[in-house]
Short mmCIF file of C-alpha atoms and ligand atoms in Angstrom, two decimals:
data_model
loop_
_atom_site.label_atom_id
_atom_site.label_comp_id
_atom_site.label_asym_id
_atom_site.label_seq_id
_atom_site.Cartn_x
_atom_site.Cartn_y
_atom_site.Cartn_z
CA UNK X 1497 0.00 0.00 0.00
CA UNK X 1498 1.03 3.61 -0.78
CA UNK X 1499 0.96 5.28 2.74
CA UNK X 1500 2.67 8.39 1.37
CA UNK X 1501 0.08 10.55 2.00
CA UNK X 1502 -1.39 8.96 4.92
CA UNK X 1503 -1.48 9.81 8.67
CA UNK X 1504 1.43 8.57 11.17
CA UNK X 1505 -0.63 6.12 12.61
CA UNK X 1506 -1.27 4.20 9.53
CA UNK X 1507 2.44 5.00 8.21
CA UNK X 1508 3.54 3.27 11.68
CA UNK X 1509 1.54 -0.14 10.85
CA UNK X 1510 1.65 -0.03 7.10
CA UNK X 1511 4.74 1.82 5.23
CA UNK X 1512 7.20 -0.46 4.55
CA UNK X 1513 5.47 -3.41 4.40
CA UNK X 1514 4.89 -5.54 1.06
CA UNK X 1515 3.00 -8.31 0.16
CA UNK X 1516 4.23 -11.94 -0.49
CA UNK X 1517 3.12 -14.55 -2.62
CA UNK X 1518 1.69 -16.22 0.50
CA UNK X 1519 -0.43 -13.25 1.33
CA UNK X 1520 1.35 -12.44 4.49
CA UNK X 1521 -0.14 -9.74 6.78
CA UNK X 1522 2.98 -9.08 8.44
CA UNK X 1523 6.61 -9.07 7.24
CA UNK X 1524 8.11 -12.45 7.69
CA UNK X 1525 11.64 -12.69 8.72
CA UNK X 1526 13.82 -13.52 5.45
CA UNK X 1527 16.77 -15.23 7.65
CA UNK X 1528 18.87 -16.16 5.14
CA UNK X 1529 22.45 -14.92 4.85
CA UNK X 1530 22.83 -14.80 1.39
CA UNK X 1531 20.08 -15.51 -2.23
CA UNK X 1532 19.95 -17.40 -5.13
CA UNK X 1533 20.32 -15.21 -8.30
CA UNK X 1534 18.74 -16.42 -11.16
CA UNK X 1535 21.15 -16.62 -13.59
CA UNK X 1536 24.86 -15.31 -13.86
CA UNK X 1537 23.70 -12.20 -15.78
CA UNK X 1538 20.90 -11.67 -12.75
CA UNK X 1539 24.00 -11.70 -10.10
CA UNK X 1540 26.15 -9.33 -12.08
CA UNK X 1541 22.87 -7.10 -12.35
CA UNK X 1542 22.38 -7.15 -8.88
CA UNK X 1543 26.25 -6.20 -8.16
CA UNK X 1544 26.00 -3.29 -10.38
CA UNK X 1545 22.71 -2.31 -9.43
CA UNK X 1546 20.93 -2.15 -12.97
CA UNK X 1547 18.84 -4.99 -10.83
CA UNK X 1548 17.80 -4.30 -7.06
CA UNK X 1549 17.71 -8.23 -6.06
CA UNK X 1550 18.94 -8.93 -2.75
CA UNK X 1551 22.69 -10.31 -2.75
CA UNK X 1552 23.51 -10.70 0.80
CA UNK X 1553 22.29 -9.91 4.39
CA UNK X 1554 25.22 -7.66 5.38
CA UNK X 1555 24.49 -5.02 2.26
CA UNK X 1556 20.72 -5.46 2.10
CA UNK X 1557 17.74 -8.19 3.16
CA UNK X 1558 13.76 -7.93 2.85
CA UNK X 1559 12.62 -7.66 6.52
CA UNK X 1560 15.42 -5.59 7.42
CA UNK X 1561 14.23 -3.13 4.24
CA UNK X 1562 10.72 -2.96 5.29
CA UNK X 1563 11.76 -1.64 8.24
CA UNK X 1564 14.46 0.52 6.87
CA UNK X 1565 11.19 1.93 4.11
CA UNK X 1566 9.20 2.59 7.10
CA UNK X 1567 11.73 4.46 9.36
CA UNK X 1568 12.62 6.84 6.10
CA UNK X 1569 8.49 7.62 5.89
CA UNK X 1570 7.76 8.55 9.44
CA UNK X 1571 11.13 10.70 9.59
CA UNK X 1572 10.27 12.36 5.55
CA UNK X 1573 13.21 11.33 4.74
CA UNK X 1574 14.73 9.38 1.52
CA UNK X 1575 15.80 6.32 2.93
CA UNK X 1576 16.87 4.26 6.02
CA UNK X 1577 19.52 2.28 6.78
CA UNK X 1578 19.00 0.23 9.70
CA UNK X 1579 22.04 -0.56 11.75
CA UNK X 1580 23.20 -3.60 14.76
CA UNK X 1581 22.56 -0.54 16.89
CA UNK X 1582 22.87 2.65 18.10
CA UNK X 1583 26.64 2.69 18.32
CA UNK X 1584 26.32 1.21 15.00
CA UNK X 1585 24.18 4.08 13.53
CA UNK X 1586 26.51 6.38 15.09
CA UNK X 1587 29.86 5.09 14.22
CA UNK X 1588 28.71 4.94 10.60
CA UNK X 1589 27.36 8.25 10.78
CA UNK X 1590 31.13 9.48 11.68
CA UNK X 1591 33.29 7.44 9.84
CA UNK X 1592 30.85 8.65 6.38
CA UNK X 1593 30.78 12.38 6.98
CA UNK X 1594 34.38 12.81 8.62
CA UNK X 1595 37.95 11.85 7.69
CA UNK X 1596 41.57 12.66 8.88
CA UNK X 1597 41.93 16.35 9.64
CA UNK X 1598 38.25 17.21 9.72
CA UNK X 1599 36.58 18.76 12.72
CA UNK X 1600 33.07 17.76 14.09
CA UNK X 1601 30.96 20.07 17.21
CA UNK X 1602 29.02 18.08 19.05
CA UNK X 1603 26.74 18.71 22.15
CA UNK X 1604 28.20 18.41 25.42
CA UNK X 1605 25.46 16.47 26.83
CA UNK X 1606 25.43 13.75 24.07
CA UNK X 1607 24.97 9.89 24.88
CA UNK X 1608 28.46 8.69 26.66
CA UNK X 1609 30.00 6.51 23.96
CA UNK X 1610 28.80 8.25 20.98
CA UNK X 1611 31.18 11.69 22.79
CA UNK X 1612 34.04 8.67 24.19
CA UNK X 1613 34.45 7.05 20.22
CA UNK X 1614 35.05 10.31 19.00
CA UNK X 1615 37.72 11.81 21.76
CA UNK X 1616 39.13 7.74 22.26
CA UNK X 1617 38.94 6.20 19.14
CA UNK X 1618 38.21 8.81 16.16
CA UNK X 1619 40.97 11.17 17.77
CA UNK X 1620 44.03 8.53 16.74
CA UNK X 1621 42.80 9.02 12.98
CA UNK X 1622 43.27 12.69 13.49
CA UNK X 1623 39.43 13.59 13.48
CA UNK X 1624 39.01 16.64 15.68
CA UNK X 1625 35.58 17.16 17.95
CA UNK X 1626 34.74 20.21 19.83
CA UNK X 1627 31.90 19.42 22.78
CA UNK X 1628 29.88 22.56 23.41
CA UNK X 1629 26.36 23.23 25.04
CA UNK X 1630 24.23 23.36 21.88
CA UNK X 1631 21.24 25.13 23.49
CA UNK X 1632 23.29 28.20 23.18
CA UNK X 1633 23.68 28.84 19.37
CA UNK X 1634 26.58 31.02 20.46
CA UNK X 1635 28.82 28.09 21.61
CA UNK X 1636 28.45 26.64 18.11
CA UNK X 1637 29.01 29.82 16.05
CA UNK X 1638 32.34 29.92 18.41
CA UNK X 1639 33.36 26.62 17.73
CA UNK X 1640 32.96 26.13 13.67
CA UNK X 1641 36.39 26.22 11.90
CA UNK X 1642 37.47 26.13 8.99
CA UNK X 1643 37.90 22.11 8.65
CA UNK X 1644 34.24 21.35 10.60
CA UNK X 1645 32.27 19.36 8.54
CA UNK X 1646 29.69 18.06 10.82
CA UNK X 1647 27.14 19.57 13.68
CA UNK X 1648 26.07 16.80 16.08
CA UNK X 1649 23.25 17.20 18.33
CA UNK X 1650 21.40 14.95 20.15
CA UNK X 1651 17.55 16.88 21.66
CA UNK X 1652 16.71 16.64 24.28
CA UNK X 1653 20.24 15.78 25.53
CA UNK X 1654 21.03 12.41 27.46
CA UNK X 1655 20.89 13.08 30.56
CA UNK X 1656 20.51 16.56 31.11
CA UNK X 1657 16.95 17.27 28.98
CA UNK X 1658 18.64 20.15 27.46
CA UNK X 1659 16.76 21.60 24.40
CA UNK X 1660 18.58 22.28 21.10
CA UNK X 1661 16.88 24.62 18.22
CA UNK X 1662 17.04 22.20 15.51
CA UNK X 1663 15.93 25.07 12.78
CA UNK X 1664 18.12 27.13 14.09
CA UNK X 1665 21.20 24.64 14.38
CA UNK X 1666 20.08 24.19 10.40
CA UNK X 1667 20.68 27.43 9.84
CA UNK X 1668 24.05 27.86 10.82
CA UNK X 1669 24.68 24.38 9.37
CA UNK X 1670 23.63 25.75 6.21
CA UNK X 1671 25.56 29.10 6.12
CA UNK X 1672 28.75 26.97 7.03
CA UNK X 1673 28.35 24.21 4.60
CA UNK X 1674 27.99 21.95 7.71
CA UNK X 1675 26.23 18.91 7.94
CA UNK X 1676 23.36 18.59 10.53
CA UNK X 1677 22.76 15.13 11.97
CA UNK X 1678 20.41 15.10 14.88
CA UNK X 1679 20.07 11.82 17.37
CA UNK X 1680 16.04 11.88 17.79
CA UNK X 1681 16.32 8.82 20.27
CA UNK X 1682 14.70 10.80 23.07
CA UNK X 1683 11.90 12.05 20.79
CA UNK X 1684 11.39 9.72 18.17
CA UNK X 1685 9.66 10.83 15.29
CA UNK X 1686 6.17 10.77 16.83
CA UNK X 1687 7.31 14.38 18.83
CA UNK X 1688 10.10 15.35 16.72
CA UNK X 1689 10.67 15.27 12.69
CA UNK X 1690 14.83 16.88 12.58
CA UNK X 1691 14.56 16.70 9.07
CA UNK X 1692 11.45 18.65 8.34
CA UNK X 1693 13.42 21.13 10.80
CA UNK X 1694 16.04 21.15 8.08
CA UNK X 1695 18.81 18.73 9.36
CA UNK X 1696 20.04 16.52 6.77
CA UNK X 1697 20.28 13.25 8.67
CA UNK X 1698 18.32 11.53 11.71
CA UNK X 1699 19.66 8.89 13.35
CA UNK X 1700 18.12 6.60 16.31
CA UNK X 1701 18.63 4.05 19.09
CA UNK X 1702 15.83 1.87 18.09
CA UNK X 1703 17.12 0.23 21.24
CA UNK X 1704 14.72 3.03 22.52
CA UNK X 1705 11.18 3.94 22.00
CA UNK X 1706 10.75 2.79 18.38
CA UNK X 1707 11.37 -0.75 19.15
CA UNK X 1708 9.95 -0.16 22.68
CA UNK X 1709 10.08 -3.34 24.41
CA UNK X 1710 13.46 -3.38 26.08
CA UNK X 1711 14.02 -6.84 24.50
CA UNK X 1712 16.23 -5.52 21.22
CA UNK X 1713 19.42 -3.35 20.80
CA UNK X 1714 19.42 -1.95 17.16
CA UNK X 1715 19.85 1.26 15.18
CA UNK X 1716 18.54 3.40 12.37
CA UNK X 1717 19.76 6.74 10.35
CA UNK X 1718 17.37 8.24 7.64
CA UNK X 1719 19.00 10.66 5.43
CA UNK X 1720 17.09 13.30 3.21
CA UNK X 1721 19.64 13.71 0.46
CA UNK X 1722 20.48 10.59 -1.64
CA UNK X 1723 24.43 11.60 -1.83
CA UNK X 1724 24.32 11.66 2.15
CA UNK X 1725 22.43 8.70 2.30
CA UNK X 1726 24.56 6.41 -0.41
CA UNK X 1727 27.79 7.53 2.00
CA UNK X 1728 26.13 6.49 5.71
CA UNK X 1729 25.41 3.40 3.51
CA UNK X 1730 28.80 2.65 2.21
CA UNK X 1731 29.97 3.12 5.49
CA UNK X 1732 27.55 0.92 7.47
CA UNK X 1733 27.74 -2.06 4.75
CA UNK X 1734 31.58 -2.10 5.14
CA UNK X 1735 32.25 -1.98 8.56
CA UNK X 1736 29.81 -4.53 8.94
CA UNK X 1737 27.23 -3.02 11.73
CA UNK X 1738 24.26 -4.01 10.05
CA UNK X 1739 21.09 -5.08 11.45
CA UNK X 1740 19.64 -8.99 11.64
CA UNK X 1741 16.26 -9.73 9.66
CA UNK X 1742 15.48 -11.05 13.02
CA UNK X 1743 16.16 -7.28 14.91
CA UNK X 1744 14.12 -5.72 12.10
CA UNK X 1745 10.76 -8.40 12.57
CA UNK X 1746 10.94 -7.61 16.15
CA UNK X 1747 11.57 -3.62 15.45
CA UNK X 1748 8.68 -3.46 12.79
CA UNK X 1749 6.66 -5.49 15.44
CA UNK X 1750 7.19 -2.85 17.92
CA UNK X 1751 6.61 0.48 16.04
CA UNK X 1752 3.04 -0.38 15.40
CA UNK X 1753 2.20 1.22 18.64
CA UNK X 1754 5.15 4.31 19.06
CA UNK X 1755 1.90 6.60 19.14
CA UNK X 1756 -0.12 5.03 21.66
CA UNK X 1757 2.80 3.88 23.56
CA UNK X 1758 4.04 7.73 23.58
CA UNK X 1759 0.60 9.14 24.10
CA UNK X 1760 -0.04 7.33 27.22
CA UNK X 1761 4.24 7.26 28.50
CA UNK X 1762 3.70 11.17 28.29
CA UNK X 1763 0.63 11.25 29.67
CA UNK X 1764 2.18 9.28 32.45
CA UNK X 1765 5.24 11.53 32.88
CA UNK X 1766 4.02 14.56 32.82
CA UNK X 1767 2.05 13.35 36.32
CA UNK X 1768 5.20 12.08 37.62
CA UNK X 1769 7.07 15.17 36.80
CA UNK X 1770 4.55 17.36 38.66
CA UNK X 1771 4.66 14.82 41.66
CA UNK X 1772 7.98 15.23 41.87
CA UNK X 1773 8.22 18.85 41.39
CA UNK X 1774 5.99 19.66 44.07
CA UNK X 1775 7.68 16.88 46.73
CA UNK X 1776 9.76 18.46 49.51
CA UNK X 1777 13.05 16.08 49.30
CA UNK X 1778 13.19 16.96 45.92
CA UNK X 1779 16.09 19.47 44.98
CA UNK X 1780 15.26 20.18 41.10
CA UNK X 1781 13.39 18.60 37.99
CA UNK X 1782 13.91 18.98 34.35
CA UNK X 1783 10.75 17.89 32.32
CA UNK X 1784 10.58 19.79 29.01
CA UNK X 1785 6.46 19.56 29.79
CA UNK X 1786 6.58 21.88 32.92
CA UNK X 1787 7.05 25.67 32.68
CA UNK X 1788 10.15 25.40 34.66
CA UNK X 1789 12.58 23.94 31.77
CA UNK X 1790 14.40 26.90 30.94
CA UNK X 1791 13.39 25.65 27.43
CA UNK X 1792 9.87 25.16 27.52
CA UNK X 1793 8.58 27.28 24.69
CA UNK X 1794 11.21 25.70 22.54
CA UNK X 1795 10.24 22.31 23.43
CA UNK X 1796 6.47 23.42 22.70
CA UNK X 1797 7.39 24.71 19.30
CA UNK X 1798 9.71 21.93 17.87
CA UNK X 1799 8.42 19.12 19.62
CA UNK X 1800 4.79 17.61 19.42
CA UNK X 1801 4.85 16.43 23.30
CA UNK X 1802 6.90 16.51 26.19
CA UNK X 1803 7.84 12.60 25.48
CA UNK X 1804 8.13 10.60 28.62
CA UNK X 1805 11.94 11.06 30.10
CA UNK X 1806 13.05 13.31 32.59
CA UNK X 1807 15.70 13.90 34.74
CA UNK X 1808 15.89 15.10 38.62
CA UNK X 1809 18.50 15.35 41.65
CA UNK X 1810 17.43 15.07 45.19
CA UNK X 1811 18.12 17.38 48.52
CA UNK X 1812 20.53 14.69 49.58
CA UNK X 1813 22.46 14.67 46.98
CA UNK X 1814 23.80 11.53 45.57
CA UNK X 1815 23.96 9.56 48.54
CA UNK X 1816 20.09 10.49 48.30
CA UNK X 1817 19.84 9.40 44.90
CA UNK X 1818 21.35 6.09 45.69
CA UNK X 1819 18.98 5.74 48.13
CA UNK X 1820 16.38 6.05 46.43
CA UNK X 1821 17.59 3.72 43.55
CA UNK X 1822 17.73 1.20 45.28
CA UNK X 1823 14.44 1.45 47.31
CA UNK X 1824 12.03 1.46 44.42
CA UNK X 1825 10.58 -1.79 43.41
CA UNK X 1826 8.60 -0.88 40.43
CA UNK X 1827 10.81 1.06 38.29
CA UNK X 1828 13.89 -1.22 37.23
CA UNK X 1829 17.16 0.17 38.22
CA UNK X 1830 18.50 -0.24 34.47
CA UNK X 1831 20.06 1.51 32.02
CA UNK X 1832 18.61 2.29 28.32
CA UNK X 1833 14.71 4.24 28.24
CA UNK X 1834 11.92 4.35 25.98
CA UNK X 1835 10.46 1.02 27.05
CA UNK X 1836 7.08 0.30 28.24
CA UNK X 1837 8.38 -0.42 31.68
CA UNK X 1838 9.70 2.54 33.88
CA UNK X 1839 13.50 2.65 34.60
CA UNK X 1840 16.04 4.69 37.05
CA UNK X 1841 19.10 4.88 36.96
CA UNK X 1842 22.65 7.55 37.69
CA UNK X 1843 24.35 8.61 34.34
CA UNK X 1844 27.27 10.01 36.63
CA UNK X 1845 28.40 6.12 37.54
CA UNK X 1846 26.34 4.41 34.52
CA UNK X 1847 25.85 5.91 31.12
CA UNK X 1848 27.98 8.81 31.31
CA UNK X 1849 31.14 6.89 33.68
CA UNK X 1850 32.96 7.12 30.51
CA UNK X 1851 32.85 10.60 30.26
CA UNK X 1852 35.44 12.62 32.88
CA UNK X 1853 34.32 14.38 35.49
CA UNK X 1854 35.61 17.58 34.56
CA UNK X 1855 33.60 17.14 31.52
CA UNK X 1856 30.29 15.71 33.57
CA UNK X 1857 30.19 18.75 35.26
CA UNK X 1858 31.00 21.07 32.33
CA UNK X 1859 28.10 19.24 30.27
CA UNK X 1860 25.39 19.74 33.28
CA UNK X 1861 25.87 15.88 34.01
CA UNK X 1862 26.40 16.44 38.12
CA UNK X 1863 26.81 13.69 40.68
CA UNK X 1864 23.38 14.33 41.68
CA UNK X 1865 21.28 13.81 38.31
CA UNK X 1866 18.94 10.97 38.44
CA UNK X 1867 17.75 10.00 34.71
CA UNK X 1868 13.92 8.56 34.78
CA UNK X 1869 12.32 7.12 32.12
CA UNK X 1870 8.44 6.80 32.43
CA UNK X 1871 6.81 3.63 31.19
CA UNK X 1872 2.85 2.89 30.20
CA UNK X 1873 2.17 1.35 33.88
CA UNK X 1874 -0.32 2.98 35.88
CA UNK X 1875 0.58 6.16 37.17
CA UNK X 1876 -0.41 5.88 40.72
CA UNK X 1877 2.05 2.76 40.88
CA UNK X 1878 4.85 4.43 39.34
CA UNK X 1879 3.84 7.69 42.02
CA UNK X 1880 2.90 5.15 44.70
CA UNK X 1881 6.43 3.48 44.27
CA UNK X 1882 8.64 6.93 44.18
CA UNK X 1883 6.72 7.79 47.22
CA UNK X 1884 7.77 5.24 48.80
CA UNK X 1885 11.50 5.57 47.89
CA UNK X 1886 11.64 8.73 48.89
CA UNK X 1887 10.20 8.35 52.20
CA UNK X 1888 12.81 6.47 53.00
CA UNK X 1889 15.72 9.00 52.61
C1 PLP L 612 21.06 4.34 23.88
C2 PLP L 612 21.41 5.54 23.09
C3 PLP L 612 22.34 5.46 22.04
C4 PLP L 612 23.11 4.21 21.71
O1 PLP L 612 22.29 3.19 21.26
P1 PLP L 612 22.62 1.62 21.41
O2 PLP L 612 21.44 1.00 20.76
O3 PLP L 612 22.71 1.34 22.88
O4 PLP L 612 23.89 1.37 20.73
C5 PLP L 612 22.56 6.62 21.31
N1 PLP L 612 21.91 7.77 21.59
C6 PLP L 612 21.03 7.87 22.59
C7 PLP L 612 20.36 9.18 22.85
C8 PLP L 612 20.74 6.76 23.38
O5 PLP L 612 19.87 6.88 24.38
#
């Protein structure tokens, strides 16, 4: 079906999906490693690409392109290329866009590893990054040089719910001859479309909300231009991070429901966020949905919702935190977000422990910082269960 010009909802169930000659209503999973060309003219068709048969599961496979088809519709973009995971989507995304001697700005606040590959790894090929606090356009206009290529940002920012202005960010990106490539993990493209914003690449955890279940890792990038895209490609295909047919059946099982999953998550947090926000132990709250994010109205105008993570430090400080962490019985003390269950957990000692400390604090990540991520329980239990955590600090 042609779901073009159809709603998100439908594009969520149906975009990307074909039909079989068994008449299958769902994508099956194609796992097989490599296929049979027809005839010796057929495989040298496919190789050039005068024919687009499948060849091999690393460089392309039919479940993992449904899913790749219906990423690129609900981001507008031109294509997908779906990835083992995040890291994956990421690591492609840099080795495609930068080479020796070029110079990349990221934010600050950007998931741990994607900030420690560049200053660990990326660094001994003489790539250069510059880490700055992308909610103030400033830092970024200060930091281009003459060799950056790329602009980086990842809003809102892991952990800190800092808000970048993605039309804004294209802007500059533009003017420089930059490329903008924008990590919608936290969003996904239910709240946030980067490339309608003008950014030229999206890339996702599907680890995340778009698969949904906390039972995958995987990744995605969807690139608007085709030259951009055919690059992130190369890139992905040879270094070998690709996704599984069996990641993508899971991952196209799981989008069916980002929207109601979100709706009701949000719903959820934005009760949890004014709990907290009005309970005496607690020191500070940052929920782009309450009027107290020193970003709110941008969060209102690029973002559809508030989405469902948030991020908070108690009186006590960390000690307090700790407490807390490990005195809650619903909410799983667990890395990763975006699930249907609600997790807690410390970036400071967790996500972000590769990260230095002088660099923590210089990116808002303090010792303090509690990340929450709001699942589709109900809300009195996940209320009911901080309550309880919190009276005993
Ligand atoms: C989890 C995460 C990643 C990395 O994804 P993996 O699937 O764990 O490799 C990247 N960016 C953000 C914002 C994340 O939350």
């Amino acid at each position: 079906m042609n779901t073009k010009d159809k709603g998100f909802s439908t594009k969520l169930i149906h975009a990307g999906a074909f039909d079989d000659e068994f008449g299958s209503a769902t994508v099956p999973i194609y796992q097989s490693s490599t296929f049979r060309f027809k005839s010796a003219q057929h495989g040298a068709d496919c190789f050039s690409g005068a024919s687009d048969g499948y060849i091999y599961t690393r460089i392309g496979n039919p479940t993992i392109r449904a899913f790749e088809r219906n990423i690129a519709e609900l981001e507008n973009g031109y294509d997908g290329i779906a990835t083992s995971s995040g890291m994956g989507a990421i690591s492609s995304v840099y080795m495609a866009l930068l080479g020796a001697g070029s110079h990349i700005i990221s934010s600050d606040a950007v998931y741990g590893p994607a900030r420690g590959v560049l200053e660990q790894d990326f660094s001994r090929f003489n790539v250069e990054a510059s880490f700055v606090n992308t909610s103030n356009l400033d830092n970024i206009r200060k930091a281009i040089r003459p060799n950056t290529k790329v602009l980086y940002i990842e809003t809102p920012a892991n952990p800190t719910m800092d808000i970048t202005d993605v039309a804004a960010c294209a802007e500059i990106a533009r003017a420089h001859n930059l490329i903008l490539v924008v990590d919608n993990t936290f969003s996904s493209p239910y709240l946030q479309k980067p490339l309608d914003l003008g950014a030229d690449a999206v890339l996702h955890s599907i680890t995340k909300f778009i698969n949904g279940h906390a039972d995958i890792v995987g990744g995605v990038i969807v690139a608007k231009d085709p030259a951009i895209y055919k690059k992130i490609r190369h890139s992905m295909v040879y270094m070998g991070c690709n996704m599984d047919p069996t990641q993508a059946f899971m991952v196209l099982r799981g989008v069916k429901t980002l929207a109601i999953r979100i709706e009701r998550a949000q719903e959820n947090a934005m009760k949890v966020a004014e709990f907290l926000q009005s309970h005496p132990k607690v020191a500070w709250i940052k929920y782009p949905g309450l009027k107290s994010h020193p970003q709110y109205e941008l969060a209102c105008r690029q973002m559809n919702g508030f989405g469902s993570m948030m991020s908070f430090g108690l009186k006590g400080g960390y000690e307090a935190g700790k407490k807390l962490m490990d005195n809650v019985h619903l909410a799983i003390l667990a890395v990763s977000l975006g699930g249907v269950e609600t997790l807690i957990q410390h970036p400071a000692s967790m996500t972000h422990a590769a990260v230095s400390h002088e660099n923590k604090l210089a990116a808002g990540i303090t010792d303090d910082l509690v990340r929450f991520s709001v699942g589709i329980e109900s809300v009195e239990d996940i209320i009911e269960d901080l309550k309880h955590g919190l009276s005993i600090i």
